[in-house]
CSV table of C-alpha atoms in Angstrom, one decimal:
chain,number,residue,atom,x,y,z
F,1,MET,CA,31.1,-25.7,46.3
F,2,SER,CA,27.5,-24.6,45.8
F,3,ASP,CA,28.6,-21.0,45.0
F,4,LEU,CA,31.1,-22.3,42.4
F,5,SER,CA,28.4,-24.3,40.7
F,6,MET,CA,26.0,-21.4,40.7
F,7,SER,CA,28.6,-19.1,39.1
F,8,GLN,CA,29.4,-21.8,36.5
F,9,ALA,CA,25.7,-22.2,35.8
F,10,THR,CA,25.4,-18.4,35.5
F,11,GLY,CA,28.3,-18.2,33.1
F,12,GLN,CA,27.0,-21.0,30.9
F,13,ASN,CA,23.5,-19.3,30.8
F,14,ARG,CA,25.2,-16.0,29.7
F,15,THR,CA,27.3,-17.8,27.1
F,16,GLY,CA,24.2,-19.6,25.8
F,17,LYS,CA,22.2,-16.3,25.5
F,18,ILE,CA,25.1,-14.7,23.5
F,19,ILE,CA,25.3,-17.7,21.1
F,20,LEU,CA,21.5,-17.7,20.8
F,21,ARG,CA,21.6,-14.0,20.0
F,22,TRP,CA,24.3,-14.4,17.3
F,23,VAL,CA,22.4,-17.3,15.8
F,24,LEU,CA,19.3,-15.1,15.7
F,25,TYR,CA,21.2,-12.2,14.1
F,26,LEU,CA,22.7,-14.5,11.6
F,27,ALA,CA,19.2,-16.0,10.6
F,28,LEU,CA,17.7,-12.5,10.4
F,29,GLY,CA,20.7,-11.4,8.2
F,30,LEU,CA,20.2,-14.4,5.9
F,31,PHE,CA,16.5,-13.7,5.5
F,32,ALA,CA,17.1,-10.1,4.8
F,33,LEU,CA,19.7,-11.0,2.2
F,34,PHE,CA,17.3,-13.5,0.6
F,35,TYR,CA,14.5,-10.8,0.6
F,36,LEU,CA,16.6,-8.0,-0.8
F,37,MET,CA,18.4,-10.0,-3.5
F,38,PRO,CA,15.8,-9.5,-6.2
F,39,LEU,CA,15.8,-5.8,-5.6
F,40,PHE,CA,19.6,-5.9,-5.9
F,41,VAL,CA,19.4,-7.7,-9.2
F,42,MET,CA,16.8,-5.4,-10.5
F,43,ILE,CA,18.8,-2.3,-9.7
F,44,THR,CA,22.1,-3.7,-11.0
F,45,THR,CA,20.5,-5.0,-14.2
F,46,SER,CA,18.8,-1.6,-14.9
F,47,LEU,CA,22.2,0.1,-14.7
F,48,LYS,CA,23.9,-2.3,-17.2
F,49,SER,CA,23.9,-2.2,-21.0
F,50,LEU,CA,22.5,-5.0,-23.0
F,51,ASP,CA,25.9,-6.3,-24.0
F,52,GLU,CA,27.1,-6.5,-20.4
F,53,ILE,CA,23.9,-8.4,-19.5
F,54,ARG,CA,24.5,-10.9,-22.1
F,55,THR,CA,28.1,-11.5,-21.2
F,56,GLY,CA,28.2,-10.8,-17.5
F,57,ASP,CA,27.1,-12.4,-14.3
F,58,LEU,CA,23.5,-11.9,-13.1
F,59,ILE,CA,24.5,-10.6,-9.7
F,60,ALA,CA,27.7,-8.8,-10.6
F,61,LEU,CA,27.9,-5.1,-10.3
F,62,PRO,CA,27.8,-3.1,-13.5
F,63,ARG,CA,31.2,-2.4,-15.0
F,64,ASP,CA,30.0,0.7,-16.7
F,65,VAL,CA,27.0,2.4,-15.1
F,66,THR,CA,24.5,3.7,-17.6
F,67,LEU,CA,21.1,5.4,-17.2
F,68,ASP,CA,19.9,4.7,-20.8
F,69,ALA,CA,17.6,2.0,-19.6
F,70,TRP,CA,15.9,4.4,-17.2
F,71,ARG,CA,15.5,7.0,-19.9
F,72,THR,CA,14.0,4.5,-22.3
F,73,ALA,CA,11.7,3.0,-19.6
F,74,TRP,CA,10.4,6.5,-18.7
F,75,SER,CA,9.8,8.0,-22.1
F,76,GLY,CA,10.6,5.5,-24.9
F,77,ALA,CA,9.6,1.9,-24.0
F,78,CYS,CA,7.0,0.3,-26.2
F,79,THR,CA,3.7,-0.7,-24.5
F,80,GLY,CA,2.2,-2.2,-27.7
F,81,ILE,CA,2.0,0.0,-30.7
F,82,GLN,CA,2.9,3.1,-28.7
F,83,CYS,CA,6.4,3.8,-27.5
F,84,GLU,CA,5.8,6.5,-24.8
F,85,GLY,CA,7.4,4.7,-21.8
F,86,VAL,CA,5.7,4.6,-18.5
F,87,ARG,CA,5.5,8.4,-18.1
F,88,PRO,CA,1.8,9.0,-19.2
F,89,TYR,CA,0.7,6.0,-17.2
F,90,PHE,CA,2.6,7.0,-14.2
F,91,TRP,CA,0.7,10.2,-14.0
F,92,ASN,CA,-2.6,8.4,-14.7
F,93,SER,CA,-1.9,6.3,-11.5
F,94,ILE,CA,-1.2,9.6,-9.6
F,95,LEU,CA,-4.5,11.0,-10.8
F,96,ILE,CA,-6.3,7.9,-9.8
F,97,ALA,CA,-4.5,7.2,-6.4
F,98,ILE,CA,-4.6,10.6,-4.8
F,99,PRO,CA,-8.3,11.4,-5.1
F,100,ALA,CA,-9.3,7.8,-4.4
F,101,VAL,CA,-7.2,7.7,-1.3
F,102,ALA,CA,-8.5,11.1,0.0
F,103,ILE,CA,-12.2,10.3,-0.7
F,104,SER,CA,-12.1,6.7,0.7
F,105,THR,CA,-10.2,7.9,3.8
F,106,LEU,CA,-12.7,10.7,4.5
F,107,LEU,CA,-15.8,8.6,3.9
F,108,GLY,CA,-14.2,5.8,6.1
F,109,ALA,CA,-13.6,8.2,8.9
F,110,MET,CA,-17.2,9.4,8.8
F,111,ASN,CA,-18.6,5.8,8.7
F,112,GLY,CA,-16.3,4.7,11.5
F,113,TYR,CA,-17.3,7.7,13.5
F,114,VAL,CA,-21.0,7.0,13.0
F,115,VAL,CA,-20.8,3.3,13.8
F,116,ALA,CA,-18.6,3.8,16.9
F,117,GLN,CA,-20.0,6.9,18.5
F,118,TRP,CA,-23.6,7.4,17.1
F,119,GLN,CA,-25.2,4.1,18.0
F,120,PHE,CA,-28.5,3.6,16.2
F,121,ARG,CA,-30.7,0.5,15.4
F,122,GLY,CA,-29.0,-1.8,13.0
F,123,ALA,CA,-25.5,-0.1,13.3
F,124,ASN,CA,-23.8,-3.4,14.0
F,125,ILE,CA,-25.5,-5.1,11.1
F,126,ILE,CA,-24.5,-2.4,8.7
F,127,PHE,CA,-20.9,-2.5,10.0
F,128,SER,CA,-20.9,-6.3,9.6
F,129,LEU,CA,-22.1,-6.0,6.0
F,130,MET,CA,-19.4,-3.5,5.1
F,131,LEU,CA,-16.9,-5.8,6.9
F,132,PHE,CA,-18.1,-8.7,4.8
F,133,GLY,CA,-17.4,-6.6,1.7
F,134,CYS,CA,-13.6,-6.6,2.6
F,135,PHE,CA,-13.6,-10.4,1.9
F,136,ILE,CA,-15.2,-10.4,-1.5
F,137,PRO,CA,-12.7,-11.3,-4.1
F,138,PHE,CA,-12.0,-8.7,-6.8
F,139,GLN,CA,-13.2,-11.1,-9.6
F,140,VAL,CA,-16.6,-11.3,-8.2
F,141,VAL,CA,-17.4,-7.6,-8.6
F,142,LEU,CA,-16.0,-7.1,-12.1
F,143,LEU,CA,-19.2,-7.7,-14.0
F,144,PRO,CA,-21.6,-5.8,-11.7
F,145,MET,CA,-19.1,-3.0,-11.4
F,146,ALA,CA,-18.7,-2.8,-15.2
F,147,ARG,CA,-22.4,-2.6,-15.6
F,148,MET,CA,-22.6,0.1,-13.0
F,149,LEU,CA,-19.8,2.2,-14.7
F,150,GLY,CA,-21.7,1.8,-18.0
F,151,ILE,CA,-25.0,3.1,-16.5
F,152,MET,CA,-23.2,6.0,-14.8
F,153,GLY,CA,-21.4,6.9,-18.1
F,154,ILE,CA,-17.9,6.8,-16.6
F,155,ALA,CA,-16.6,3.4,-18.0
F,156,GLY,CA,-13.1,3.5,-19.2
F,157,THR,CA,-12.3,6.8,-17.6
F,158,ILE,CA,-10.1,8.0,-14.7
F,159,PRO,CA,-13.1,9.1,-12.6
F,160,GLY,CA,-14.5,5.5,-13.1
F,161,LEU,CA,-11.4,4.0,-11.7
F,162,ILE,CA,-11.4,6.4,-8.8
F,163,PHE,CA,-15.1,5.4,-8.1
F,164,VAL,CA,-14.2,1.7,-8.2
F,165,HIS,CA,-11.3,2.0,-5.8
F,166,VAL,CA,-13.3,4.2,-3.4
F,167,ILE,CA,-16.2,1.7,-3.3
F,168,TYR,CA,-13.9,-1.4,-2.9
F,169,GLY,CA,-11.7,0.4,-0.2
F,170,LEU,CA,-14.7,1.7,1.9
F,171,GLY,CA,-15.0,-1.5,3.9
F,172,PHE,CA,-11.3,-1.4,5.0
F,173,THR,CA,-11.3,2.3,5.8
F,174,THR,CA,-14.5,2.0,7.8
F,175,LEU,CA,-13.0,-0.9,9.7
F,176,PHE,CA,-9.8,0.9,10.6
F,177,PHE,CA,-11.6,4.1,11.8
F,178,ARG,CA,-14.3,2.2,13.7
F,179,ASN,CA,-11.8,0.3,15.7
F,180,TYR,CA,-9.9,3.5,16.5
F,181,TYR,CA,-12.9,5.5,17.4
F,182,VAL,CA,-14.3,2.9,19.8
F,183,SER,CA,-11.2,3.6,22.0
F,184,ILE,CA,-12.3,7.2,22.4
F,185,PRO,CA,-14.7,7.6,25.5
F,186,SER,CA,-18.3,8.1,24.5
F,187,GLU,CA,-18.6,10.7,27.3
F,188,LEU,CA,-16.6,13.0,25.0
F,189,THR,CA,-19.4,12.9,22.5
F,190,LYS,CA,-22.1,13.3,25.0
F,191,ALA,CA,-20.4,16.4,26.6
F,192,ALA,CA,-20.1,17.9,23.2
F,193,LYS,CA,-23.8,17.4,22.5
F,194,VAL,CA,-24.6,19.0,25.8
F,195,ASP,CA,-22.6,22.0,24.7
F,196,GLY,CA,-24.7,22.2,21.6
F,197,ALA,CA,-22.3,20.7,19.1
F,198,GLY,CA,-23.9,18.9,16.2
F,199,PHE,CA,-22.8,15.8,14.3
F,200,PHE,CA,-20.4,17.5,11.8
F,201,ARG,CA,-19.0,19.9,14.4
F,202,ILE,CA,-18.1,17.0,16.7
F,203,PHE,CA,-16.5,15.1,13.8
F,204,TRP,CA,-14.4,18.0,12.4
F,205,SER,CA,-13.5,19.6,15.7
F,206,ILE,CA,-12.9,16.6,18.0
F,207,PHE,CA,-12.6,13.4,16.3
F,208,LEU,CA,-10.7,14.2,13.1
F,209,PRO,CA,-7.9,16.1,15.0
F,210,LEU,CA,-7.5,12.9,17.2
F,211,SER,CA,-7.2,10.6,14.1
F,212,LEU,CA,-3.7,11.3,12.7
F,213,PRO,CA,-2.3,7.8,13.6
F,214,ILE,CA,-5.2,6.0,12.0
F,215,ILE,CA,-5.2,8.4,9.0
F,216,VAL,CA,-1.6,7.5,8.3
F,217,VAL,CA,-2.4,3.8,8.5
F,218,THR,CA,-5.4,4.2,6.1
F,219,VAL,CA,-3.5,6.4,3.6
F,220,ILE,CA,-0.6,3.8,3.5
F,221,TRP,CA,-2.9,1.0,3.1
F,222,GLN,CA,-5.2,2.5,0.5
F,223,PHE,CA,-2.4,4.0,-1.5
F,224,THR,CA,-0.5,0.7,-1.7
F,225,GLN,CA,-3.6,-1.2,-2.7
F,226,ILE,CA,-4.6,1.3,-5.4
F,227,TRP,CA,-1.2,1.9,-6.8
F,228,ASN,CA,-0.4,-1.8,-7.1
F,229,ASP,CA,-3.7,-2.8,-8.5
F,230,PHE,CA,-3.7,-4.5,-11.9
F,231,LEU,CA,-7.0,-6.2,-12.2
F,232,PHE,CA,-9.3,-3.2,-11.9
F,233,GLY,CA,-6.8,-1.2,-13.9
F,234,VAL,CA,-6.8,-3.6,-16.9
F,235,SER,CA,-10.6,-4.3,-16.6
F,236,PHE,CA,-12.0,-0.8,-16.3
F,237,SER,CA,-9.6,1.4,-18.3
F,238,GLN,CA,-8.9,2.0,-22.0
F,239,ALA,CA,-6.1,3.6,-24.0
F,240,GLY,CA,-5.2,6.9,-22.4
F,241,THR,CA,-6.5,6.0,-18.9
F,242,GLN,CA,-4.5,2.9,-18.0
F,243,PRO,CA,-2.5,2.9,-14.8
F,244,VAL,CA,1.2,2.3,-14.5
F,245,THR,CA,0.8,-1.4,-13.5
F,246,VAL,CA,-1.0,-2.2,-16.9
F,247,ALA,CA,1.8,-0.3,-18.8
F,248,LEU,CA,4.5,-2.3,-17.0
F,249,ASN,CA,2.7,-5.5,-17.9
F,250,ASN,CA,2.5,-4.4,-21.6
F,251,ILE,CA,6.2,-3.4,-21.6
F,252,VAL,CA,7.4,-6.7,-20.3
F,253,ASN,CA,5.1,-8.7,-22.7
F,254,SER,CA,5.9,-6.5,-25.7
F,255,THR,CA,8.9,-7.6,-27.7
F,256,THR,CA,10.1,-5.7,-30.7
F,257,GLY,CA,13.4,-7.1,-31.8
F,258,VAL,CA,15.8,-7.7,-28.9
F,259,LYS,CA,14.4,-8.3,-25.4
F,260,GLU,CA,15.7,-5.3,-23.3
F,261,TYR,CA,15.8,-6.8,-19.7
F,262,ASN,CA,17.5,-3.6,-18.3
F,263,VAL,CA,14.5,-1.6,-19.6
F,264,ASP,CA,12.0,-4.0,-18.0
F,265,MET,CA,13.9,-3.8,-14.6
F,266,ALA,CA,14.0,0.0,-14.7
F,267,ALA,CA,10.3,0.3,-15.5
F,268,ALA,CA,9.5,-2.0,-12.6
F,269,ILE,CA,11.5,0.1,-10.2
F,270,ILE,CA,9.9,3.3,-11.4
F,271,ALA,CA,6.5,1.7,-10.9
F,272,ALA,CA,7.4,0.7,-7.4
F,273,LEU,CA,9.1,3.9,-6.3
F,274,PRO,CA,5.9,5.7,-5.0
F,275,THR,CA,4.9,2.9,-2.6
F,276,LEU,CA,8.5,2.4,-1.5
F,277,PHE,CA,8.7,6.1,-0.8
F,278,VAL,CA,5.5,6.1,1.3
F,279,TYR,CA,6.8,3.1,3.4
F,280,VAL,CA,10.2,4.7,3.9
F,281,VAL,CA,8.7,8.0,5.0
F,282,ALA,CA,5.7,6.9,7.0
F,283,GLY,CA,6.2,3.2,7.6
F,284,LYS,CA,7.1,3.5,11.2
F,285,TYR,CA,3.7,5.0,11.9
F,286,PHE,CA,1.9,2.1,10.3
F,287,ILE,CA,2.1,-0.4,13.2
F,288,ARG,CA,1.8,2.5,15.7
F,289,GLY,CA,-1.5,3.5,14.2
F,290,LEU,CA,-2.8,0.0,14.0
F,291,THR,CA,-2.2,-0.6,17.7
F,292,ALA,CA,-3.5,2.8,18.8
F,293,GLY,CA,-7.0,1.6,18.7
F,294,SER,CA,-6.6,-1.9,19.9
F,295,VAL,CA,-7.1,-1.3,23.6
F,296,LYS,CA,-10.9,-1.2,23.4
F,297,GLY,CA,-13.4,-2.8,20.9
């Protein structure tokens, strides 16, 4: 009798686990559907004509697929008095993001290397101050940064925007690399010093080759932050140097005649494609890199 009861209990537990698993899958599927629905609506709307948008269902598939909205968004949409599309602003964002990501990543790696491996008096205080900079709201630095850019003579320029993003991102990149480098044994640095290697030789030959996981994390983080930034772009740019996020805002809020929702959706997707591409290609390394330096420190 006891064996029969035990088998019944085991069967009930197995059935309960299967039901729980399917409930979990159903909940995850509903959440995924809810999360992806706006993207689905954006894509389908961008492939429809204006007449079909007015008469059709919002979530219906396009009856006649057309790329006219994409062509207009790329090279013909009006961002005010100019009707050049997002193309020039897209390349402005490329010119801003790539140098800013490269410089802030390199400087963050060197800062993290110094703080983690070259202990000196006040290192923890300096690191704490840089960490504090990560929590300063964007709005607080607008006026001081505008004043600094004016003094340096790079206000309203692409180098000025690069400088802003490097300075504001330095606290995050230093934090990432410092937490990664503290997991590397200090004996490695000491042995290299005994062999006659100096500060830069140790960094370039030992630490940087070991840093690929955290470099991927930093590049994804910085590229996403810089590409999606609107406040710095609208505050520190002028005509000819504005990033794609500012152009997207101007397209959506500029109305000349009929409101072209398909063009708005196409422009939004074009603006989001680079960050989407980065996450699809390297997203699986993001969590891996974040946890790589979490054992120590």
